[in-house]
């Protein structure tokens, strides 16, 4: 009598990664033929502004990152030209930590700190990098993240690096927040970690403001112990009497 190893019998051959992609292009890729050049990778032409040329027609633009409308300000463009003439577009070479630190970086950080009335400022290349870098540097596997369900995609990607637990509360719903904080508190009582709450000052997709005052009141009440992390990319320069952002209100 011959006995066959069931593990060998059911063993599957690995499939080619490229063949798999051809068969399943994912939630966005499956529509690539119909939306490429329109919904994705559109070619916008002309001066950066709220109206640009798309496929030969002037259209309203809602998606560029020119939040404060300063991209084409004469003083900004003059500073760009002067900097390029003096240092070239490649300067400084390398990351700031290694070879890219300059007096200009430090001077701008100091000016922003003074304007925001904060202890310090760190400049990063773009907002996405800020979320991914900051979240990962603050928490470890023993900590818990509690975040708003409408948090921007860059926050979600930043949390993917987190090795610990993360709980989501319904958008701006303080009752849901309370329940998730109960779960988070029970967890950190076991791990010895802390709790980081993440929300936005002004939510980039819907345009409504985060419940910062309510969240701060939760902390002041002493019911929960946590630190608050606010992505205020859309509030800075637009909200508050001095434009300091959602925290100013």
PDB file of C-alpha atoms in Angstrom:
ATOM      1  CA  UNK A   1       0.000   0.000   0.000  1.00  0.00           C
ATOM      2  CA  UNK A   2       1.325   3.429  -0.983  1.00  0.00           C
ATOM      3  CA  UNK A   3       0.571   6.442   1.207  1.00  0.00           C
ATOM      4  CA  UNK A   4       0.687   9.865  -0.410  1.00  0.00           C
ATOM      5  CA  UNK A   5       1.631  12.942   1.582  1.00  0.00           C
ATOM      6  CA  UNK A   6      -1.474  15.213   1.447  1.00  0.00           C
ATOM      7  CA  UNK A   7       0.767  18.281   1.599  1.00  0.00           C
ATOM      8  CA  UNK A   8       2.563  17.242  -1.576  1.00  0.00           C
ATOM      9  CA  UNK A   9      -0.704  16.338  -3.262  1.00  0.00           C
ATOM     10  CA  UNK A  10      -2.239  19.794  -2.681  1.00  0.00           C
ATOM     11  CA  UNK A  11       0.908  21.791  -3.362  1.00  0.00           C
ATOM     12  CA  UNK A  12       0.330  24.616  -5.848  1.00  0.00           C
ATOM     13  CA  UNK A  13       2.788  26.125  -8.229  1.00  0.00           C
ATOM     14  CA  UNK A  14       3.621  29.800  -7.655  1.00  0.00           C
ATOM     15  CA  UNK A  15       2.079  32.068 -10.252  1.00  0.00           C
ATOM     16  CA  UNK A  16       4.003  34.657 -12.186  1.00  0.00           C
ATOM     17  CA  UNK A  17       3.558  38.119 -10.645  1.00  0.00           C
ATOM     18  CA  UNK A  18       3.208  39.839 -14.023  1.00  0.00           C
ATOM     19  CA  UNK A  19       0.586  37.325 -15.203  1.00  0.00           C
ATOM     20  CA  UNK A  20      -1.390  37.930 -12.002  1.00  0.00           C
ATOM     21  CA  UNK A  21      -1.373  41.679 -12.585  1.00  0.00           C
ATOM     22  CA  UNK A  22      -2.667  41.210 -16.139  1.00  0.00           C
ATOM     23  CA  UNK A  23      -5.613  39.202 -14.821  1.00  0.00           C
ATOM     24  CA  UNK A  24      -6.342  41.387 -11.812  1.00  0.00           C
ATOM     25  CA  UNK A  25      -5.381  45.041 -12.129  1.00  0.00           C
ATOM     26  CA  UNK A  26      -6.853  45.998  -8.785  1.00  0.00           C
ATOM     27  CA  UNK A  27      -9.681  48.405  -7.811  1.00  0.00           C
ATOM     28  CA  UNK A  28      -8.270  51.331  -9.829  1.00  0.00           C
ATOM     29  CA  UNK A  29      -6.241  49.578 -12.501  1.00  0.00           C
ATOM     30  CA  UNK A  30      -9.272  47.764 -13.887  1.00  0.00           C
ATOM     31  CA  UNK A  31     -10.581  51.110 -15.130  1.00  0.00           C
ATOM     32  CA  UNK A  32      -7.239  52.372 -16.463  1.00  0.00           C
ATOM     33  CA  UNK A  33      -8.136  52.240 -20.158  1.00  0.00           C
ATOM     34  CA  UNK A  34     -11.233  54.367 -19.708  1.00  0.00           C
ATOM     35  CA  UNK A  35     -10.009  56.928 -17.185  1.00  0.00           C
ATOM     36  CA  UNK A  36      -6.315  57.400 -18.009  1.00  0.00           C
ATOM     37  CA  UNK A  37      -5.714  60.960 -19.079  1.00  0.00           C
ATOM     38  CA  UNK A  38      -9.031  62.126 -17.667  1.00  0.00           C
ATOM     39  CA  UNK A  39      -9.673  61.074 -14.066  1.00  0.00           C
ATOM     40  CA  UNK A  40      -6.077  59.909 -13.642  1.00  0.00           C
ATOM     41  CA  UNK A  41      -2.950  61.518 -15.085  1.00  0.00           C
ATOM     42  CA  UNK A  42      -4.794  64.496 -16.633  1.00  0.00           C
ATOM     43  CA  UNK A  43      -2.614  67.013 -18.458  1.00  0.00           C
ATOM     44  CA  UNK A  44      -3.239  70.500 -17.079  1.00  0.00           C
ATOM     45  CA  UNK A  45      -1.661  73.353 -19.017  1.00  0.00           C
ATOM     46  CA  UNK A  46      -1.136  77.053 -18.468  1.00  0.00           C
ATOM     47  CA  UNK A  47      -0.450  79.125 -15.360  1.00  0.00           C
ATOM     48  CA  UNK A  48      -1.069  77.352 -12.058  1.00  0.00           C
ATOM     49  CA  UNK A  49      -4.356  78.647 -10.727  1.00  0.00           C
ATOM     50  CA  UNK A  50      -8.026  77.927 -10.091  1.00  0.00           C
ATOM     51  CA  UNK A  51      -8.584  77.815 -13.837  1.00  0.00           C
ATOM     52  CA  UNK A  52      -6.305  75.910 -16.224  1.00  0.00           C
ATOM     53  CA  UNK A  53      -6.435  74.450 -19.728  1.00  0.00           C
ATOM     54  CA  UNK A  54      -7.538  70.817 -20.014  1.00  0.00           C
ATOM     55  CA  UNK A  55      -7.950  69.240 -23.430  1.00  0.00           C
ATOM     56  CA  UNK A  56      -8.035  72.659 -25.066  1.00  0.00           C
ATOM     57  CA  UNK A  57     -10.708  74.109 -22.766  1.00  0.00           C
ATOM     58  CA  UNK A  58     -10.482  76.316 -19.702  1.00  0.00           C
ATOM     59  CA  UNK A  59     -11.673  74.383 -16.650  1.00  0.00           C
ATOM     60  CA  UNK A  60     -12.040  74.935 -12.935  1.00  0.00           C
ATOM     61  CA  UNK A  61      -9.290  73.145 -11.015  1.00  0.00           C
ATOM     62  CA  UNK A  62      -9.952  71.746  -7.549  1.00  0.00           C
ATOM     63  CA  UNK A  63      -7.093  69.304  -7.152  1.00  0.00           C
ATOM     64  CA  UNK A  64      -3.779  71.199  -7.289  1.00  0.00           C
ATOM     65  CA  UNK A  65      -1.878  71.728  -4.027  1.00  0.00           C
ATOM     66  CA  UNK A  66      -1.773  75.502  -4.426  1.00  0.00           C
ATOM     67  CA  UNK A  67      -3.845  75.940  -1.264  1.00  0.00           C
ATOM     68  CA  UNK A  68      -2.853  79.537  -0.541  1.00  0.00           C
ATOM     69  CA  UNK A  69      -2.758  80.663  -4.168  1.00  0.00           C
ATOM     70  CA  UNK A  70       0.883  81.731  -3.930  1.00  0.00           C
ATOM     71  CA  UNK A  71       2.405  79.502  -6.621  1.00  0.00           C
ATOM     72  CA  UNK A  72       2.377  82.288  -9.204  1.00  0.00           C
ATOM     73  CA  UNK A  73       2.780  85.240  -6.864  1.00  0.00           C
ATOM     74  CA  UNK A  74       5.359  87.621  -8.391  1.00  0.00           C
ATOM     75  CA  UNK A  75       7.527  87.641  -5.259  1.00  0.00           C
ATOM     76  CA  UNK A  76       7.504  83.838  -5.079  1.00  0.00           C
ATOM     77  CA  UNK A  77       8.462  83.464  -8.727  1.00  0.00           C
ATOM     78  CA  UNK A  78      11.201  86.057  -8.355  1.00  0.00           C
ATOM     79  CA  UNK A  79      12.599  84.190  -5.339  1.00  0.00           C
ATOM     80  CA  UNK A  80      12.482  80.938  -7.347  1.00  0.00           C
ATOM     81  CA  UNK A  81      14.406  82.505 -10.223  1.00  0.00           C
ATOM     82  CA  UNK A  82      17.023  84.097  -7.971  1.00  0.00           C
ATOM     83  CA  UNK A  83      17.570  80.884  -6.021  1.00  0.00           C
ATOM     84  CA  UNK A  84      17.917  78.856  -9.208  1.00  0.00           C
ATOM     85  CA  UNK A  85      20.421  81.363 -10.610  1.00  0.00           C
ATOM     86  CA  UNK A  86      22.519  81.389  -7.439  1.00  0.00           C
ATOM     87  CA  UNK A  87      22.483  77.712  -6.481  1.00  0.00           C
ATOM     88  CA  UNK A  88      21.045  75.742  -9.416  1.00  0.00           C
ATOM     89  CA  UNK A  89      18.086  73.408  -9.318  1.00  0.00           C
ATOM     90  CA  UNK A  90      20.112  70.471  -7.949  1.00  0.00           C
ATOM     91  CA  UNK A  91      21.208  72.213  -4.736  1.00  0.00           C
ATOM     92  CA  UNK A  92      21.351  70.914  -2.052  1.00  0.00           C
ATOM     93  CA  UNK A  93      22.220  67.336  -3.024  1.00  0.00           C
ATOM     94  CA  UNK A  94      21.066  64.538  -0.751  1.00  0.00           C
ATOM     95  CA  UNK A  95      18.798  64.281   2.281  1.00  0.00           C
ATOM     96  CA  UNK A  96      18.988  66.946   4.970  1.00  0.00           C
ATOM     97  CA  UNK A  97      20.201  64.407   7.519  1.00  0.00           C
ATOM     98  CA  UNK A  98      23.256  63.631   5.394  1.00  0.00           C
ATOM     99  CA  UNK A  99      24.269  66.479   3.058  1.00  0.00           C
ATOM    100  CA  UNK A 100      21.183  68.590   2.394  1.00  0.00           C
ATOM    101  CA  UNK A 101      21.032  70.873   5.436  1.00  0.00           C
ATOM    102  CA  UNK A 102      21.321  74.629   4.784  1.00  0.00           C
ATOM    103  CA  UNK A 103      20.946  77.920   6.651  1.00  0.00           C
ATOM    104  CA  UNK A 104      17.898  78.630   4.478  1.00  0.00           C
ATOM    105  CA  UNK A 105      16.091  75.569   5.849  1.00  0.00           C
ATOM    106  CA  UNK A 106      16.785  76.612   9.418  1.00  0.00           C
ATOM    107  CA  UNK A 107      15.805  80.235   8.788  1.00  0.00           C
ATOM    108  CA  UNK A 108      12.446  79.241   7.293  1.00  0.00           C
ATOM    109  CA  UNK A 109      11.776  76.802  10.124  1.00  0.00           C
ATOM    110  CA  UNK A 110      12.474  79.552  12.649  1.00  0.00           C
ATOM    111  CA  UNK A 111      10.124  81.971  10.840  1.00  0.00           C
ATOM    112  CA  UNK A 112       7.326  79.380  10.746  1.00  0.00           C
ATOM    113  CA  UNK A 113       7.815  78.585  14.440  1.00  0.00           C
ATOM    114  CA  UNK A 114       7.536  82.276  15.285  1.00  0.00           C
ATOM    115  CA  UNK A 115       4.421  82.708  13.137  1.00  0.00           C
ATOM    116  CA  UNK A 116       2.757  79.611  14.593  1.00  0.00           C
ATOM    117  CA  UNK A 117       3.958  80.396  18.134  1.00  0.00           C
ATOM    118  CA  UNK A 118       5.347  76.890  18.448  1.00  0.00           C
ATOM    119  CA  UNK A 119       8.519  75.547  20.006  1.00  0.00           C
ATOM    120  CA  UNK A 120       9.987  74.210  16.788  1.00  0.00           C
ATOM    121  CA  UNK A 121       9.321  73.316  13.149  1.00  0.00           C
ATOM    122  CA  UNK A 122      10.574  70.577  10.832  1.00  0.00           C
ATOM    123  CA  UNK A 123      10.407  71.100   7.061  1.00  0.00           C
ATOM    124  CA  UNK A 124       9.732  68.068   4.875  1.00  0.00           C
ATOM    125  CA  UNK A 125       9.524  67.776   1.098  1.00  0.00           C
ATOM    126  CA  UNK A 126       5.754  67.298   0.987  1.00  0.00           C
ATOM    127  CA  UNK A 127       2.771  66.525   3.213  1.00  0.00           C
ATOM    128  CA  UNK A 128       2.611  62.819   2.422  1.00  0.00           C
ATOM    129  CA  UNK A 129       6.172  62.352   3.662  1.00  0.00           C
ATOM    130  CA  UNK A 130       5.290  64.337   6.761  1.00  0.00           C
ATOM    131  CA  UNK A 131       2.472  61.989   7.741  1.00  0.00           C
ATOM    132  CA  UNK A 132       4.420  58.811   7.017  1.00  0.00           C
ATOM    133  CA  UNK A 133       7.547  60.042   8.811  1.00  0.00           C
ATOM    134  CA  UNK A 134       5.922  61.656  11.840  1.00  0.00           C
ATOM    135  CA  UNK A 135       3.450  58.908  12.729  1.00  0.00           C
ATOM    136  CA  UNK A 136       6.067  56.175  12.497  1.00  0.00           C
ATOM    137  CA  UNK A 137       8.534  58.135  14.623  1.00  0.00           C
ATOM    138  CA  UNK A 138       6.011  58.793  17.418  1.00  0.00           C
ATOM    139  CA  UNK A 139       4.533  55.342  18.071  1.00  0.00           C
ATOM    140  CA  UNK A 140       5.852  51.822  18.614  1.00  0.00           C
ATOM    141  CA  UNK A 141       4.233  48.376  18.778  1.00  0.00           C
ATOM    142  CA  UNK A 142       2.963  48.931  22.328  1.00  0.00           C
ATOM    143  CA  UNK A 143       1.052  52.085  21.415  1.00  0.00           C
ATOM    144  CA  UNK A 144      -2.468  52.425  20.014  1.00  0.00           C
ATOM    145  CA  UNK A 145      -3.659  54.844  17.330  1.00  0.00           C
ATOM    146  CA  UNK A 146      -7.260  56.084  17.385  1.00  0.00           C
ATOM    147  CA  UNK A 147      -8.190  57.983  14.218  1.00  0.00           C
ATOM    148  CA  UNK A 148     -11.073  59.630  12.384  1.00  0.00           C
ATOM    149  CA  UNK A 149     -12.617  57.515   9.617  1.00  0.00           C
ATOM    150  CA  UNK A 150     -12.273  60.374   7.104  1.00  0.00           C
ATOM    151  CA  UNK A 151      -8.546  60.816   7.664  1.00  0.00           C
ATOM    152  CA  UNK A 152      -6.594  61.547   4.480  1.00  0.00           C
ATOM    153  CA  UNK A 153      -4.960  58.712   2.547  1.00  0.00           C
ATOM    154  CA  UNK A 154      -1.480  59.874   3.581  1.00  0.00           C
ATOM    155  CA  UNK A 155      -2.465  59.332   7.234  1.00  0.00           C
ATOM    156  CA  UNK A 156      -3.723  55.845   6.427  1.00  0.00           C
ATOM    157  CA  UNK A 157      -0.459  55.013   4.677  1.00  0.00           C
ATOM    158  CA  UNK A 158       1.475  56.395   7.639  1.00  0.00           C
ATOM    159  CA  UNK A 159      -0.451  54.099   9.966  1.00  0.00           C
ATOM    160  CA  UNK A 160       0.312  51.049   7.825  1.00  0.00           C
ATOM    161  CA  UNK A 161       3.845  51.176   9.230  1.00  0.00           C
ATOM    162  CA  UNK A 162       2.492  51.007  12.780  1.00  0.00           C
ATOM    163  CA  UNK A 163       3.061  47.565  14.311  1.00  0.00           C
ATOM    164  CA  UNK A 164       0.537  48.096  17.121  1.00  0.00           C
ATOM    165  CA  UNK A 165      -3.246  48.316  17.291  1.00  0.00           C
ATOM    166  CA  UNK A 166      -5.294  51.037  15.620  1.00  0.00           C
ATOM    167  CA  UNK A 167      -8.973  51.811  16.117  1.00  0.00           C
ATOM    168  CA  UNK A 168     -11.142  54.022  13.917  1.00  0.00           C
ATOM    169  CA  UNK A 169     -14.041  56.203  15.093  1.00  0.00           C
ATOM    170  CA  UNK A 170     -16.889  57.509  12.947  1.00  0.00           C
ATOM    171  CA  UNK A 171     -16.225  60.861  11.339  1.00  0.00           C
ATOM    172  CA  UNK A 172     -16.417  63.648  13.936  1.00  0.00           C
ATOM    173  CA  UNK A 173     -18.588  61.394  16.119  1.00  0.00           C
ATOM    174  CA  UNK A 174     -17.600  61.892  19.751  1.00  0.00           C
ATOM    175  CA  UNK A 175     -19.748  59.000  20.980  1.00  0.00           C
ATOM    176  CA  UNK A 176     -17.909  56.672  18.631  1.00  0.00           C
ATOM    177  CA  UNK A 177     -14.615  58.260  19.700  1.00  0.00           C
ATOM    178  CA  UNK A 178     -15.471  57.557  23.337  1.00  0.00           C
ATOM    179  CA  UNK A 179     -16.090  53.873  22.599  1.00  0.00           C
ATOM    180  CA  UNK A 180     -12.836  53.466  20.661  1.00  0.00           C
ATOM    181  CA  UNK A 181     -10.906  55.219  23.407  1.00  0.00           C
ATOM    182  CA  UNK A 182     -12.276  52.697  25.903  1.00  0.00           C
ATOM    183  CA  UNK A 183     -10.907  49.895  23.719  1.00  0.00           C
ATOM    184  CA  UNK A 184      -7.588  51.675  23.291  1.00  0.00           C
ATOM    185  CA  UNK A 185      -7.238  52.316  27.013  1.00  0.00           C
ATOM    186  CA  UNK A 186      -7.829  48.640  27.855  1.00  0.00           C
ATOM    187  CA  UNK A 187      -5.197  47.691  25.303  1.00  0.00           C
ATOM    188  CA  UNK A 188      -2.452  50.003  26.571  1.00  0.00           C
ATOM    189  CA  UNK A 189      -3.149  48.906  30.132  1.00  0.00           C
ATOM    190  CA  UNK A 190      -1.896  45.514  28.963  1.00  0.00           C
ATOM    191  CA  UNK A 191       0.990  46.684  26.767  1.00  0.00           C
ATOM    192  CA  UNK A 192       2.215  49.644  28.814  1.00  0.00           C
ATOM    193  CA  UNK A 193       2.010  51.865  25.723  1.00  0.00           C
ATOM    194  CA  UNK A 194       0.333  55.186  24.989  1.00  0.00           C
ATOM    195  CA  UNK A 195      -2.503  56.445  22.794  1.00  0.00           C
ATOM    196  CA  UNK A 196      -2.148  58.732  19.779  1.00  0.00           C
ATOM    197  CA  UNK A 197      -5.353  60.311  18.463  1.00  0.00           C
ATOM    198  CA  UNK A 198      -5.219  61.455  14.830  1.00  0.00           C
ATOM    199  CA  UNK A 199      -7.623  63.792  13.068  1.00  0.00           C
ATOM    200  CA  UNK A 200      -7.542  66.749  10.666  1.00  0.00           C
ATOM    201  CA  UNK A 201      -7.992  70.459  11.249  1.00  0.00           C
ATOM    202  CA  UNK A 202      -9.860  70.866   7.963  1.00  0.00           C
ATOM    203  CA  UNK A 203     -10.733  67.660   6.134  1.00  0.00           C
ATOM    204  CA  UNK A 204      -9.375  67.892   2.620  1.00  0.00           C
ATOM    205  CA  UNK A 205     -12.114  65.921   0.866  1.00  0.00           C
ATOM    206  CA  UNK A 206     -15.290  67.289   2.502  1.00  0.00           C
ATOM    207  CA  UNK A 207     -14.012  70.658   3.733  1.00  0.00           C
ATOM    208  CA  UNK A 208     -15.516  70.373   7.228  1.00  0.00           C
ATOM    209  CA  UNK A 209     -13.428  70.961  10.343  1.00  0.00           C
ATOM    210  CA  UNK A 210     -12.322  68.352  12.838  1.00  0.00           C
ATOM    211  CA  UNK A 211     -13.779  68.365  16.359  1.00  0.00           C
ATOM    212  CA  UNK A 212     -10.582  69.684  17.922  1.00  0.00           C
ATOM    213  CA  UNK A 213     -12.279  71.493  20.797  1.00  0.00           C
ATOM    214  CA  UNK A 214     -14.240  68.397  21.752  1.00  0.00           C
ATOM    215  CA  UNK A 215     -11.147  66.195  21.593  1.00  0.00           C
ATOM    216  CA  UNK A 216      -9.185  68.626  23.741  1.00  0.00           C
ATOM    217  CA  UNK A 217     -12.030  68.639  26.285  1.00  0.00           C
ATOM    218  CA  UNK A 218     -11.815  64.844  26.488  1.00  0.00           C
ATOM    219  CA  UNK A 219      -8.152  65.153  27.369  1.00  0.00           C
ATOM    220  CA  UNK A 220      -8.716  67.976  29.862  1.00  0.00           C
ATOM    221  CA  UNK A 221     -11.436  65.978  31.604  1.00  0.00           C
ATOM    222  CA  UNK A 222      -8.893  63.339  32.570  1.00  0.00           C
ATOM    223  CA  UNK A 223     -11.129  60.509  31.356  1.00  0.00           C
ATOM    224  CA  UNK A 224      -8.483  59.382  28.872  1.00  0.00           C
ATOM    225  CA  UNK A 225      -4.772  59.968  28.578  1.00  0.00           C
ATOM    226  CA  UNK A 226      -3.674  60.573  24.990  1.00  0.00           C
ATOM    227  CA  UNK A 227      -1.730  62.857  22.679  1.00  0.00           C
ATOM    228  CA  UNK A 228      -3.447  64.627  19.783  1.00  0.00           C
ATOM    229  CA  UNK A 229      -1.952  64.620  16.270  1.00  0.00           C
ATOM    230  CA  UNK A 230      -3.590  67.058  13.828  1.00  0.00           C
ATOM    231  CA  UNK A 231      -3.019  67.172  10.078  1.00  0.00           C
ATOM    232  CA  UNK A 232      -3.776  70.827   9.350  1.00  0.00           C
ATOM    233  CA  UNK A 233      -2.531  71.060   5.765  1.00  0.00           C
ATOM    234  CA  UNK A 234      -5.820  72.641   4.703  1.00  0.00           C
ATOM    235  CA  UNK A 235      -6.214  74.853   7.750  1.00  0.00           C
ATOM    236  CA  UNK A 236      -2.787  76.486   7.814  1.00  0.00           C
ATOM    237  CA  UNK A 237      -2.979  79.942   6.275  1.00  0.00           C
ATOM    238  CA  UNK A 238      -6.757  79.808   5.811  1.00  0.00           C
ATOM    239  CA  UNK A 239      -8.342  79.341   9.244  1.00  0.00           C
ATOM    240  CA  UNK A 240      -8.030  81.544  12.309  1.00  0.00           C
ATOM    241  CA  UNK A 241      -7.597  85.280  12.757  1.00  0.00           C
ATOM    242  CA  UNK A 242      -3.879  85.126  11.903  1.00  0.00           C
ATOM    243  CA  UNK A 243      -4.089  82.118   9.610  1.00  0.00           C
ATOM    244  CA  UNK A 244      -2.437  79.825  12.152  1.00  0.00           C
ATOM    245  CA  UNK A 245      -4.876  77.082  11.328  1.00  0.00           C
ATOM    246  CA  UNK A 246      -7.666  75.167  13.038  1.00  0.00           C
ATOM    247  CA  UNK A 247      -5.824  75.108  16.354  1.00  0.00           C
ATOM    248  CA  UNK A 248      -6.048  78.889  16.590  1.00  0.00           C
ATOM    249  CA  UNK A 249      -9.826  78.679  16.923  1.00  0.00           C
TER     250      UNK A 249
END
